[in-house]
Short mmCIF file of C-alpha atoms in Angstrom, two decimals:
data_model
loop_
_atom_site.label_atom_id
_atom_site.label_comp_id
_atom_site.label_asym_id
_atom_site.label_seq_id
_atom_site.Cartn_x
_atom_site.Cartn_y
_atom_site.Cartn_z
CA MET A 243 0.05 -0.29 -0.33
CA VAL A 244 2.66 2.60 1.25
CA ILE A 245 4.80 2.07 -2.51
CA GLY A 246 1.33 2.18 -4.20
CA PHE A 247 0.88 5.45 -3.09
CA LEU A 248 4.02 6.74 -3.83
CA LEU A 249 4.74 5.47 -6.74
CA ILE A 250 0.83 7.16 -7.96
CA ILE A 251 2.04 10.70 -6.10
CA THR A 252 5.09 10.26 -8.63
CA ILE A 253 3.30 10.10 -11.85
CA GLY A 254 0.67 12.65 -10.72
CA THR A 255 3.63 14.99 -9.45
CA PHE A 256 5.57 14.45 -13.55
CA LEU A 257 2.09 14.94 -15.33
CA LEU A 258 0.86 18.16 -13.18
CA SER A 259 4.42 19.61 -13.65
CA LEU A 260 4.23 19.32 -17.55
CA PRO A 261 4.21 22.87 -19.32
CA PHE A 262 0.65 21.32 -20.43
CA SER A 263 -0.80 20.77 -16.98
CA SER A 264 -0.54 25.02 -17.10
CA ALA A 265 -2.95 27.23 -17.68
CA THR A 266 -0.26 29.67 -18.44
CA GLY A 267 1.91 26.98 -20.97
CA GLU A 268 5.08 27.19 -17.94
CA ARG A 269 6.14 24.19 -15.89
CA ILE A 270 4.02 24.64 -12.09
CA PRO A 271 6.95 24.51 -10.14
CA PHE A 272 7.94 21.12 -8.78
CA LEU A 273 7.37 21.46 -5.38
CA ASN A 274 3.82 22.54 -5.95
CA ALA A 275 3.04 19.50 -8.44
CA LEU A 276 3.88 17.33 -6.01
CA PHE A 277 2.04 18.93 -3.03
CA THR A 278 -1.12 18.66 -5.46
CA ALA A 279 -0.62 15.23 -6.53
CA THR A 280 -0.06 14.25 -2.77
CA SER A 281 -3.30 15.88 -1.83
CA ALA A 282 -5.14 14.54 -4.47
CA THR A 283 -3.79 11.22 -4.61
CA CYS A 284 -4.30 11.29 -0.63
CA VAL A 285 -8.21 12.67 -0.99
CA THR A 286 -7.49 15.65 1.07
CA GLY A 287 -8.04 19.18 -1.21
CA LEU A 288 -5.60 21.30 -0.14
CA THR A 289 -4.04 23.78 -2.53
CA VAL A 290 -1.38 25.51 -2.59
CA VAL A 291 -2.40 26.96 -5.92
CA ASP A 292 -5.87 27.81 -7.51
CA SER A 293 -6.68 24.53 -8.78
CA GLY A 294 -9.79 26.19 -11.54
CA THR A 295 -6.98 28.97 -12.73
CA ALA A 296 -3.83 27.35 -12.77
CA PHE A 297 -4.06 24.30 -14.73
CA SER A 298 -5.56 23.30 -17.81
CA LEU A 299 -7.90 21.18 -18.87
CA PHE A 300 -5.19 18.21 -19.17
CA GLY A 301 -4.16 19.33 -15.47
CA GLN A 302 -7.63 19.02 -13.58
CA ILE A 303 -8.53 15.76 -15.77
CA VAL A 304 -4.74 14.32 -13.86
CA MET A 305 -5.78 15.56 -10.83
CA ILE A 306 -9.55 14.09 -10.60
CA VAL A 307 -8.02 11.11 -12.01
CA LEU A 308 -5.35 10.59 -8.98
CA VAL A 309 -8.29 11.41 -7.05
CA GLN A 310 -11.01 9.06 -7.80
CA VAL A 311 -7.58 6.43 -7.78
CA GLY A 312 -7.23 7.61 -4.30
CA GLY A 313 -10.69 7.70 -3.13
CA ILE A 314 -11.26 4.09 -3.79
CA GLY A 315 -7.89 3.08 -3.82
CA PHE A 316 -5.04 1.52 -5.98
CA MET A 317 -5.37 -1.78 -4.91
CA THR A 318 -9.61 -1.98 -6.19
CA MET A 319 -8.24 -0.51 -9.09
CA ALA A 320 -5.24 -3.35 -9.84
CA THR A 321 -8.03 -5.41 -8.80
CA ILE A 322 -11.09 -4.24 -11.39
CA ILE A 323 -8.37 -4.41 -14.14
CA ALA A 324 -6.92 -7.57 -13.25
CA LEU A 325 -10.74 -8.87 -13.40
CA ALA A 326 -11.32 -7.75 -16.43
CA LEU A 327 -7.91 -9.25 -17.68
CA ASN A 328 -9.66 -12.90 -16.87
CA LYS A 329 -6.51 -12.70 -13.70
CA ARG A 330 -7.07 -14.58 -10.68
CA ILE A 331 -6.61 -12.77 -7.72
CA SER A 332 -3.60 -14.49 -5.50
CA LEU A 333 -4.26 -14.94 -1.80
CA ARG A 334 -1.66 -12.21 -1.19
CA GLU A 335 -3.39 -9.64 -3.27
CA ARG A 336 -6.65 -10.66 -1.30
CA LEU A 337 -4.94 -9.88 2.07
CA ILE A 338 -3.97 -6.71 0.99
CA LEU A 339 -7.10 -5.39 -0.31
CA GLN A 340 -8.73 -6.78 3.35
CA GLU A 341 -6.40 -4.41 4.65
CA ALA A 342 -7.14 -1.33 2.16
CA LEU A 343 -10.65 -1.60 1.96
CA ASN A 344 -10.50 -2.26 6.41
CA HIS A 345 -12.34 -5.41 5.08
CA GLY A 346 -13.03 -8.19 8.42
CA THR A 347 -11.82 -11.20 5.93
CA ILE A 348 -10.68 -12.03 3.15
CA ASP A 349 -14.09 -13.88 2.41
CA GLY A 350 -16.07 -11.76 -0.16
CA VAL A 351 -13.49 -8.90 -0.38
CA VAL A 352 -13.32 -9.44 -4.04
CA ARG A 353 -16.75 -9.33 -4.33
CA LEU A 354 -16.66 -5.96 -2.05
CA VAL A 355 -13.83 -4.34 -4.66
CA LYS A 356 -16.86 -5.20 -7.67
CA LYS A 357 -19.42 -3.48 -5.54
CA VAL A 358 -17.22 -0.43 -4.81
CA ILE A 359 -16.55 0.15 -8.51
CA MET A 360 -20.82 -0.15 -9.37
CA TYR A 361 -21.47 2.17 -6.38
CA SER A 362 -18.85 5.02 -7.20
CA VAL A 363 -20.05 4.68 -10.61
CA LEU A 364 -23.80 5.04 -9.79
CA VAL A 365 -23.66 7.58 -7.16
CA GLU A 366 -20.82 10.17 -9.02
CA LEU A 367 -22.98 10.18 -12.10
CA ALA A 368 -26.57 10.75 -10.74
CA GLY A 369 -24.21 13.46 -8.90
CA ALA A 370 -22.66 14.32 -11.88
CA LEU A 371 -26.09 15.00 -13.47
CA LEU A 372 -27.92 16.74 -10.41
CA LEU A 373 -24.71 19.48 -9.97
CA GLY A 374 -24.29 19.48 -14.42
CA ILE A 375 -27.94 20.83 -14.54
CA HIS A 376 -27.79 22.84 -12.03
CA PHE A 377 -24.68 24.94 -12.60
CA PHE A 378 -25.71 24.55 -16.64
CA PHE A 379 -28.86 27.11 -15.03
CA SER A 380 -27.52 28.96 -12.39
CA LEU A 381 -24.40 30.05 -13.50
CA HIS A 382 -25.47 29.98 -17.10
CA LEU A 383 -22.39 28.15 -18.04
CA PRO A 384 -22.04 26.08 -21.95
CA LEU A 385 -23.79 22.92 -21.62
CA GLY A 386 -20.41 20.99 -22.05
CA LYS A 387 -18.55 23.30 -19.32
CA ALA A 388 -22.05 21.96 -17.14
CA ALA A 389 -21.88 18.47 -17.46
CA TYR A 390 -17.57 19.00 -17.06
CA PHE A 391 -18.41 20.63 -13.94
CA GLY A 392 -20.82 18.31 -12.62
CA VAL A 393 -18.48 15.69 -13.06
CA PHE A 394 -15.49 16.94 -11.67
CA HIS A 395 -17.54 18.10 -7.97
CA SER A 396 -19.35 14.67 -8.29
CA VAL A 397 -15.94 12.75 -7.89
CA SER A 398 -14.66 15.55 -5.65
CA MET A 399 -17.16 15.48 -4.00
CA PHE A 400 -17.88 11.54 -3.27
CA ASN A 401 -14.40 10.67 -3.04
CA ASN A 402 -14.02 13.64 0.11
CA ALA A 403 -11.22 15.67 -1.95
CA GLY A 404 -12.21 18.94 -1.73
CA PHE A 405 -10.91 20.11 -5.04
CA ASP A 406 -13.24 22.72 -6.89
CA LEU A 407 -13.43 24.78 -10.30
CA MET A 408 -14.87 27.65 -9.19
CA GLY A 409 -12.08 29.59 -9.33
CA THR A 410 -12.79 30.31 -12.94
CA VAL A 411 -16.58 31.74 -12.10
CA ASN A 412 -15.86 33.65 -8.91
CA GLY A 413 -12.68 34.92 -9.21
CA PRO A 414 -9.37 32.17 -7.41
CA PHE A 415 -9.96 31.11 -4.74
CA SER A 416 -13.84 31.41 -4.25
CA GLY A 417 -14.50 28.21 -3.15
CA MET A 418 -18.01 27.26 -2.59
CA ALA A 419 -17.93 29.98 -0.22
CA PRO A 420 -20.77 31.71 -2.81
CA PHE A 421 -23.14 29.29 -2.55
CA VAL A 422 -24.13 29.41 0.56
CA ASN A 423 -27.45 30.01 0.89
CA ASP A 424 -28.41 27.17 -2.42
CA PRO A 425 -30.34 24.43 -0.93
CA PHE A 426 -29.43 22.64 -4.09
CA ILE A 427 -26.08 22.75 -4.22
CA ASN A 428 -25.58 22.34 -0.64
CA ILE A 429 -27.62 18.92 -0.50
CA VAL A 430 -26.17 17.90 -3.23
CA MET A 431 -22.93 17.63 -2.59
CA MET A 432 -23.91 16.96 1.87
CA VAL A 433 -25.05 13.46 0.69
CA LEU A 434 -22.29 12.88 -1.86
CA ILE A 435 -19.66 13.67 0.95
CA PHE A 436 -22.09 12.02 3.36
CA LEU A 437 -21.72 9.06 0.79
CA GLY A 438 -18.16 8.62 0.71
CA GLY A 439 -17.72 9.37 4.15
CA ILE A 440 -19.43 6.28 5.26
CA GLY A 441 -17.37 3.71 3.73
CA PHE A 442 -18.29 1.07 1.30
CA ILE A 443 -19.57 -1.54 3.73
CA VAL A 444 -21.39 0.39 5.39
CA LEU A 445 -22.93 1.39 1.98
CA SER A 446 -23.12 -3.01 1.20
CA ASP A 447 -25.08 -2.65 4.15
CA LEU A 448 -27.81 0.15 3.34
CA ILE A 449 -28.70 -1.04 -0.53
CA GLU A 450 -28.89 -4.85 0.90
CA PHE A 451 -31.53 -4.06 4.02
CA PRO A 452 -34.82 -4.23 1.86
CA SER A 453 -33.66 -7.79 1.14
CA ALA A 454 -31.26 -9.51 3.83
CA ARG A 455 -33.39 -7.44 6.50
CA LYS A 456 -30.60 -6.86 8.80
CA ILE A 457 -27.71 -4.43 9.12
CA SER A 458 -23.53 -5.54 10.61
CA LEU A 459 -22.74 -3.77 13.66
CA HIS A 460 -19.90 -1.49 11.79
CA SER A 461 -22.46 0.05 9.78
CA LYS A 462 -24.83 0.07 13.04
CA VAL A 463 -22.10 2.31 14.65
CA VAL A 464 -20.99 4.42 12.04
CA LEU A 465 -24.26 5.24 10.99
CA THR A 466 -25.01 5.95 14.80
CA ALA A 467 -21.91 7.65 15.53
CA THR A 468 -22.35 9.48 12.67
CA ALA A 469 -25.43 11.28 12.92
CA CYS A 470 -24.11 12.39 16.72
CA LEU A 471 -21.52 14.19 15.63
CA ILE A 472 -23.01 15.52 12.62
CA VAL A 473 -25.62 16.96 15.17
CA ILE A 474 -23.49 18.11 16.99
CA GLY A 475 -21.44 19.91 15.01
CA THR A 476 -24.93 21.22 14.09
CA VAL A 477 -25.81 22.64 17.06
CA VAL A 478 -22.30 23.84 18.25
CA ILE A 479 -21.65 25.76 15.07
CA PHE A 480 -24.75 27.30 15.14
CA VAL A 481 -25.05 28.54 18.05
CA MET A 482 -21.46 29.84 18.46
CA GLU A 483 -21.65 31.58 14.62
CA PHE A 484 -25.43 32.81 15.24
CA SER A 485 -24.10 36.93 16.31
CA ASN A 486 -20.43 36.55 13.89
CA PRO A 487 -21.20 38.95 11.33
CA ASN A 488 -18.38 37.38 9.22
CA THR A 489 -19.99 34.35 9.34
CA LEU A 490 -24.01 33.31 9.98
CA LYS A 491 -25.20 37.01 11.40
CA PRO A 492 -26.26 38.28 7.44
CA LEU A 493 -27.65 35.15 6.69
CA HIS A 494 -31.74 34.48 7.23
CA ALA A 495 -32.61 32.08 9.65
CA GLY A 496 -32.95 28.93 7.33
CA GLY A 497 -29.42 29.88 5.70
CA LYS A 498 -28.10 29.30 9.33
CA PHE A 499 -28.87 25.95 9.84
CA LEU A 500 -28.29 25.04 6.24
CA ALA A 501 -24.20 26.88 6.65
CA SER A 502 -23.92 25.00 9.50
CA LEU A 503 -25.38 21.82 8.59
CA PHE A 504 -22.92 21.60 5.58
CA GLN A 505 -19.85 22.49 7.61
CA SER A 506 -20.67 19.92 10.00
CA VAL A 507 -20.62 17.89 7.36
CA THR A 508 -17.71 18.56 5.13
CA THR A 509 -15.82 18.16 8.65
CA ARG A 510 -16.54 14.05 7.87
CA SER A 511 -13.01 14.74 5.08
CA GLY A 512 -14.96 17.05 2.66
CA GLY A 513 -13.07 19.90 2.41
CA VAL A 514 -15.28 22.05 1.26
CA ALA A 515 -16.58 24.97 2.99
CA THR A 516 -19.30 27.52 2.40
CA LEU A 517 -18.18 30.05 5.47
CA ASP A 518 -14.52 31.72 5.83
CA VAL A 519 -13.38 29.42 7.65
CA GLY A 520 -10.99 31.91 9.00
CA SER A 521 -13.70 34.38 10.18
CA LEU A 522 -15.17 31.81 12.48
CA ARG A 523 -14.83 31.80 16.20
CA GLN A 524 -12.09 30.36 17.78
CA SER A 525 -14.37 27.91 19.73
CA THR A 526 -16.02 27.11 16.27
CA GLN A 527 -12.34 26.56 15.53
CA PHE A 528 -10.98 24.10 17.41
CA MET A 529 -14.68 22.33 17.60
CA LEU A 530 -13.80 21.52 14.33
CA ILE A 531 -10.44 20.34 14.86
CA LEU A 532 -11.69 17.50 16.97
CA LEU A 533 -14.49 16.63 14.21
CA MET A 534 -11.68 16.36 11.45
CA PHE A 535 -9.62 14.42 14.07
CA ALA A 536 -12.51 12.13 14.24
CA GLY A 537 -12.52 11.84 10.65
CA ALA A 538 -14.53 9.40 8.54
CA ALA A 539 -15.41 5.51 8.26
CA PRO A 540 -13.05 2.82 8.25
CA GLY A 541 -13.24 2.08 4.36
CA SER A 542 -14.37 5.07 3.37
CA THR A 543 -12.64 7.79 1.12
CA GLY A 544 -12.64 9.79 3.95
CA GLY A 545 -9.42 9.97 6.75
CA GLY A 546 -8.88 10.97 10.34
CA ILE A 547 -8.48 8.63 12.78
CA LYS A 548 -11.84 6.83 11.90
CA ILE A 549 -15.08 6.84 13.37
CA THR A 550 -15.13 3.45 14.92
CA THR A 551 -11.74 4.20 16.38
CA PHE A 552 -13.42 7.34 18.16
CA VAL A 553 -16.60 5.15 18.92
CA LEU A 554 -14.06 2.34 20.69
CA LEU A 555 -12.00 4.95 22.82
CA LEU A 556 -15.21 6.20 24.25
CA GLY A 557 -16.63 2.62 24.67
CA ALA A 558 -13.11 2.09 26.78
CA VAL A 559 -14.10 5.28 28.85
CA HIS A 560 -17.03 4.48 29.76
CA ALA A 561 -16.38 0.35 30.85
CA MET A 562 -13.55 1.68 32.57
CA MET A 563 -15.78 4.42 34.83
CA ARG A 564 -18.75 0.77 35.06
CA GLY A 565 -15.69 -1.34 36.25
CA ARG A 566 -16.75 -3.82 33.37
CA PRO A 567 -14.30 -5.47 32.03
CA ASP A 568 -15.56 -5.82 28.38
CA VAL A 569 -15.88 -2.36 25.58
CA ILE A 570 -19.91 -3.36 25.12
CA LEU A 571 -21.66 -1.39 21.15
CA PHE A 572 -25.13 -2.17 21.05
CA ARG A 573 -25.07 -5.93 23.11
CA LYS A 574 -21.86 -7.16 21.36
CA ARG A 575 -18.33 -7.16 23.23
CA ILE A 576 -15.80 -5.88 21.19
CA ALA A 577 -12.54 -8.09 21.15
CA LYS A 578 -9.65 -6.08 23.25
CA ASP A 579 -7.11 -6.10 21.13
CA VAL A 580 -9.55 -4.22 18.61
CA VAL A 581 -9.64 -1.97 21.36
CA TYR A 582 -6.13 -1.82 22.42
CA LYS A 583 -5.36 -0.87 18.11
CA ALA A 584 -8.03 2.16 18.65
CA ILE A 585 -5.70 3.50 21.44
CA THR A 586 -2.26 3.23 19.42
CA LEU A 587 -3.66 4.42 15.99
CA THR A 588 -5.01 7.62 18.23
CA LEU A 589 -1.73 7.97 20.38
CA LEU A 590 0.27 7.63 16.90
CA SER A 591 -2.57 10.06 15.47
CA LEU A 592 -1.81 12.02 18.12
CA LEU A 593 2.08 12.54 18.04
CA LEU A 594 2.69 12.79 14.73
CA ILE A 595 0.59 15.90 14.41
CA ILE A 596 1.92 17.23 17.40
CA LEU A 597 5.63 16.31 15.69
CA PHE A 598 4.60 18.36 12.05
CA SER A 599 2.81 21.08 13.92
CA MET A 600 6.25 21.60 16.56
CA LEU A 601 7.88 21.38 12.61
CA LEU A 602 5.24 24.24 11.48
CA SER A 603 5.64 26.16 14.17
CA VAL A 604 9.47 27.06 13.57
CA THR A 605 9.03 27.13 9.37
CA GLU A 606 5.74 29.21 9.16
CA HIS A 607 4.53 32.69 10.83
CA GLN A 608 0.90 31.70 12.30
CA ASP A 609 -0.34 31.67 15.51
CA PHE A 610 -1.00 28.33 16.87
CA LEU A 611 -4.69 27.52 16.62
CA THR A 612 -3.97 27.74 12.75
CA ILE A 613 -0.98 25.38 12.57
CA LEU A 614 -2.78 23.13 14.59
CA PHE A 615 -6.23 23.63 12.32
CA GLU A 616 -4.04 23.11 9.52
CA SER A 617 -1.95 20.49 10.49
CA THR A 618 -5.04 18.23 11.84
CA SER A 619 -6.60 18.78 8.10
CA ALA A 620 -3.93 17.72 6.44
CA PHE A 621 -3.86 14.49 8.84
CA GLY A 622 -6.94 13.68 8.77
CA THR A 623 -7.09 14.49 4.80
CA THR A 624 -10.05 16.69 5.45
CA GLY A 625 -8.35 19.83 3.52
CA LEU A 626 -10.26 23.05 5.48
CA SER A 627 -8.49 25.54 5.87
CA MET A 628 -7.97 29.09 7.86
CA GLY A 629 -5.69 30.63 4.78
CA MET A 630 -2.38 29.09 5.64
CA THR A 631 -1.63 26.81 3.02
CA THR A 632 -1.17 29.55 -0.18
CA HIS A 633 1.10 30.64 2.33
CA LEU A 634 3.22 28.09 3.30
CA SER A 635 7.13 27.85 3.20
CA PRO A 636 8.85 25.87 0.71
CA LEU A 637 9.63 23.75 4.26
CA GLY A 638 5.94 23.84 4.81
CA LYS A 639 4.81 22.85 1.69
CA VAL A 640 7.14 18.92 2.90
CA TRP A 641 5.77 18.96 6.23
CA ILE A 642 2.46 18.96 5.22
CA VAL A 643 2.79 16.65 2.09
CA CYS A 644 4.18 14.58 4.60
CA LEU A 645 1.41 14.74 6.71
CA MET A 646 -1.18 14.46 4.35
CA PHE A 647 0.84 10.51 3.19
CA PHE A 648 1.38 9.52 6.31
CA GLY A 649 -2.99 10.59 7.48
CA ARG A 650 -4.05 8.39 4.06
CA ILE A 651 -1.97 5.44 4.64
CA GLY A 652 -2.92 5.20 8.47
CA PRO A 653 0.20 5.62 10.93
CA LEU A 654 -0.62 1.78 11.63
CA THR A 655 0.20 0.89 8.27
CA LEU A 656 3.66 2.86 8.04
CA ILE A 657 4.34 1.12 10.92
CA TYR A 658 3.85 -2.12 9.34
CA ALA A 659 5.66 -1.26 6.61
CA LEU A 660 8.84 -0.17 7.65
CA SER A 661 8.74 -3.01 11.21
CA ARG A 662 10.59 -6.43 10.28
CA GLU A 663 8.35 -9.58 10.56
CA ARG A 664 6.51 -9.85 13.91
CA LYS A 665 7.74 -13.04 16.40
CA LYS A 666 5.47 -14.53 19.21
CA ASP A 667 6.88 -14.84 22.03
CA LEU A 668 7.54 -18.22 23.68
CA TYR A 669 7.43 -16.75 27.43
CA ASN A 670 5.31 -14.40 29.21
CA TYR A 671 6.99 -11.81 31.99
CA PRO A 672 5.10 -12.21 35.65
CA GLU A 673 3.19 -9.44 36.54
CA GLY A 674 3.65 -6.29 37.92
CA GLN A 675 2.26 -3.45 39.49
CA ILE A 676 2.19 0.40 38.59
CA ILE A 677 0.39 2.86 40.04
CA ILE A 678 -2.06 5.37 37.83
CA GLY A 679 -4.55 7.98 38.57
#
């Protein structure tokens, strides 16, 4: 997985640095091409140049292909190609697919890959059709350009990438802010972000529910936790920003609610915002940091520590407070090794964010909350920014590139890739006592 993502980023960097990838015909600096290729492959959405005005049509197509491959996973794409060529999927490849898709077992993993492709195509086509028609009538774009805008933004939103081409319409880095009062655009994009963020396993469960009449524990946890976080985020943003003249105050009541809901949903890893994130109150910005850190679901196009990891941590705290030996979710006991993995993943993620926040605080002249926000957004592959990305120093760009890469593959995957072969201990140490608390 590590080598695969590095290979895709390398190819993307080479293509984006070609003269005809640039809108001006001049080569985009290597570091900017690397940053953009990494952000697209890791479906983050952070940009140092405006996607719509800096890149030519060829460059934009390269970006959206990187987003698609990075979103559903290079192993998924490779498997589909192999199946199309009637090649056999080996046991080793099935194990890698299991890890890439966060599937519980290798049983049915190839069937899941086929579903991933089918669901992705259907959802993206539906999103492209709806967005394209709306862009045609609302922005008065030519039919071909409206269709292209629809496809680009649908793929970007479903894969939780956050890239947009609105710089060609409303000026560089304008983003989706002009659509803050457009309920159609907001709802379609929120649905695309939500479907991409809950994961293909959950999506498959929901589609098959009418016939199967059951839903897995994983899907129950993801859907319940996602709904709770979206509601909590919406309420907090609405309350905190209600009187802020730079965000919600100028909007009517319905617009306030819609904008609050959209910002809460996009923290799942969507990467687009209809409000100026830099103008939000500090309390709201910190709330967004927490939501970005929790992230989306395993096996999805989103990032973060994953929402199931967040739920397991809360479950472990609850079990300890109640004096229970096990974590119980929906009347099911969770294996202890899964809980340990969740704790390990969270601590490693925190350490990575802390480390790179410290590095960025040395190289960048920004306040610490801005740096922490940018670091969490990069690691969570969210793509939201308080405006720091476009002012990064060359070394700062390198730090963010590393964070986006580590966030996409996951710290545990990186450690497994770098560690030696693990051997089982043939003995146990005697139990010791240590005082905590």
